[in-house]
Short mmCIF file of C-alpha atoms in Angstrom, two decimals:
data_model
loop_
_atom_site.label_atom_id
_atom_site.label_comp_id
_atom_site.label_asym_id
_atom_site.label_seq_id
_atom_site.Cartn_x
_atom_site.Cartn_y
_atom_site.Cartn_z
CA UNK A 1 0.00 0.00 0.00
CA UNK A 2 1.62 3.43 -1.19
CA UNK A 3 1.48 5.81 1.92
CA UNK A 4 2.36 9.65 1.43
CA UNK A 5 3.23 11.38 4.53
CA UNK A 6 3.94 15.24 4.76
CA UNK A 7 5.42 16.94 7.53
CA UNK A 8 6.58 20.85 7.84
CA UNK A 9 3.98 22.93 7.67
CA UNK A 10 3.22 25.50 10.28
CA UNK A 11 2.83 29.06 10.95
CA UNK A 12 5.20 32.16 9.55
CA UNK A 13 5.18 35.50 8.93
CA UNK A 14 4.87 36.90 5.52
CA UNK A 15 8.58 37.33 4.24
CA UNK A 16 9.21 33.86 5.83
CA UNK A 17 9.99 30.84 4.89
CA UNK A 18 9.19 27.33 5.35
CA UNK A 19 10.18 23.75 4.35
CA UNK A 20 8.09 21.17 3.64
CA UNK A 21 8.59 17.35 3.08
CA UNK A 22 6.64 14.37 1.56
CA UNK A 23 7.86 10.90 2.72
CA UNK A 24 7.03 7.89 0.37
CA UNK A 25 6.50 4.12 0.81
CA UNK A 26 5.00 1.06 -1.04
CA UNK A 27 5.70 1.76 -4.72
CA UNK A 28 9.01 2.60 -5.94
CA UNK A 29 9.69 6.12 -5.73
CA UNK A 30 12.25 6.70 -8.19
CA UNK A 31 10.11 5.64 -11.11
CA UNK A 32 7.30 8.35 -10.34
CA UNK A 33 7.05 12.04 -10.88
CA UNK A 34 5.35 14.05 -7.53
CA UNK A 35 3.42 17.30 -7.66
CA UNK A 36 2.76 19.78 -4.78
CA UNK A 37 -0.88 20.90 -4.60
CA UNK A 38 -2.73 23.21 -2.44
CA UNK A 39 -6.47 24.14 -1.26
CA UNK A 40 -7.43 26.93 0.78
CA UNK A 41 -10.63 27.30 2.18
CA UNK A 42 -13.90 27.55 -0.40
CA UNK A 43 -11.11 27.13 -3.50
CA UNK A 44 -10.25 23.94 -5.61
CA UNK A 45 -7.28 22.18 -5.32
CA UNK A 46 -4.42 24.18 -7.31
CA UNK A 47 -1.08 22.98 -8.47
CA UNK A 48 2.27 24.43 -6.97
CA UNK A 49 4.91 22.21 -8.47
CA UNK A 50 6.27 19.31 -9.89
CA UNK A 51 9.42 17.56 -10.60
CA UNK A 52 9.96 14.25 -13.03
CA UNK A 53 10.82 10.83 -11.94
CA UNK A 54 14.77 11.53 -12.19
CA UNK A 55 14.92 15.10 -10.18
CA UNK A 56 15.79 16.66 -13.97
CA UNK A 57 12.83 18.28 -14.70
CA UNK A 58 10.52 20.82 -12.94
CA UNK A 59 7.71 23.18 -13.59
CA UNK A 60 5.72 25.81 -11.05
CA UNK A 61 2.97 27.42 -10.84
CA UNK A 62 3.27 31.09 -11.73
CA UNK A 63 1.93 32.11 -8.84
CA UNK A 64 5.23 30.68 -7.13
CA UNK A 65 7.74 30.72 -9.34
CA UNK A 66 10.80 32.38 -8.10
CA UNK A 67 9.89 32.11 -4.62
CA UNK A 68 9.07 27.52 -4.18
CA UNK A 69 11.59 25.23 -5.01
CA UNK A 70 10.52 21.45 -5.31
CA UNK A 71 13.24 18.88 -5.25
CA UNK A 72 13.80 14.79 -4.71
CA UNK A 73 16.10 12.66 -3.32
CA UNK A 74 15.46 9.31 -4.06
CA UNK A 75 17.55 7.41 -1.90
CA UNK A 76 15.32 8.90 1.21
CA UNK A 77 12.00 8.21 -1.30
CA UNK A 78 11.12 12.30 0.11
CA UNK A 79 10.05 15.33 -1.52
CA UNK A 80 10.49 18.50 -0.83
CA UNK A 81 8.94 21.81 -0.99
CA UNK A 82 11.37 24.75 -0.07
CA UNK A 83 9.17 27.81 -0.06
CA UNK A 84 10.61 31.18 0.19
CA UNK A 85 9.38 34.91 0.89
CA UNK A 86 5.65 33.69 1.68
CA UNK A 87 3.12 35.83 1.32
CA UNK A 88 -0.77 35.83 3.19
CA UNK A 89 -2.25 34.29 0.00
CA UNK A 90 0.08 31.07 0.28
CA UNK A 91 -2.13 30.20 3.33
CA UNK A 92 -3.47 26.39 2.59
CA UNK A 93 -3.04 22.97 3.17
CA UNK A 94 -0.14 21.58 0.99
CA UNK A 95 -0.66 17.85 -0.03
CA UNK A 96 1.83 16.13 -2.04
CA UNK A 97 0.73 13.84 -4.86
CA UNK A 98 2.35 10.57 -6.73
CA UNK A 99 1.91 10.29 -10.01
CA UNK A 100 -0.56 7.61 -12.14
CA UNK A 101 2.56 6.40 -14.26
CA UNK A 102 5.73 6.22 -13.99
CA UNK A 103 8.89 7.43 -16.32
CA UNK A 104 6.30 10.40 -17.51
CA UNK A 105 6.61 14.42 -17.57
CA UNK A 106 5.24 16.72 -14.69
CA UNK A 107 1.48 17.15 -14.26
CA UNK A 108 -0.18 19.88 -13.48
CA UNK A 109 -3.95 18.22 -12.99
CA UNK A 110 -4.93 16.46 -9.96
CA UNK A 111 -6.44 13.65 -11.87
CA UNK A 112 -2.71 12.79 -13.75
CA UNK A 113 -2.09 11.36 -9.46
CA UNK A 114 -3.28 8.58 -8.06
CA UNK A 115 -2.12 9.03 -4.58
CA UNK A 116 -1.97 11.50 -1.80
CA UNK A 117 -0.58 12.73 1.12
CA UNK A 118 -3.08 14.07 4.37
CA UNK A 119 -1.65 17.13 4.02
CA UNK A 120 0.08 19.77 6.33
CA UNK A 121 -0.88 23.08 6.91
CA UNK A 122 0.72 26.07 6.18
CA UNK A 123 -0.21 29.78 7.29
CA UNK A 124 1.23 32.95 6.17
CA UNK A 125 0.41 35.67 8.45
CA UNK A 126 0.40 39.75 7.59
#
């Protein structure tokens, strides 16, 4: 059973920054690319980033770029999600996501993932 646990979230002031990691089991990592998603409250689920199976590709949203950095290291099966000079509007839970098939691109579509993380919260405050 594939089992997604993020850990890391947590409260900061705008201008802050946090770090925040996605610990993977049951399927082999390596062979997968992950996404970063978010929801706030009364909004859909919204990609942040993404990064290929090997750790050679990424892609943001542009709401982020220049401020998140995802990254992998697949000998610890983790992902990460640096994120840098928050702001208020970054306030949501971040889940991290597997994806359907492996040795394919990034996704930016909730659907293209099969499994998920519980999620860990993360609140910018003004």
């Amino acid at each position: 059973q594939v089992q997604l646990v993020e850990s890391g979230g947590g409260l900061v002031q705008a201008g802050g920054s946090l770090r925040v990691s996605c610990a993977a089991s049951g399927r082999t990592f390596s062979r997968y690319s992950m996404g970063w998603f978010r929801q706030a409250p009364g909004k859909e689920r919204a990609f942040v980033a993404g990064i290929s199976w090997s750790g050679g590709s990424t892609d943001y949203a542009d709401s982020v770029k220049g401020r998140f950095t995802i990254s992998r290291d697949n000998a610890k099966n983790t992902v990460y999600l640096q994120m840098n000079s928050l702001k208020p509007e970054d306030t949501a839970i971040y889940y991290c996501a597997l994806a359907r098939t492996y040795y394919r691109g990034i996704y930016d579509t909730p659907s293209e993932y099969d499994y998920w993380g519980q999620g860990t919260q993360v609140t910018v405050s003004s």
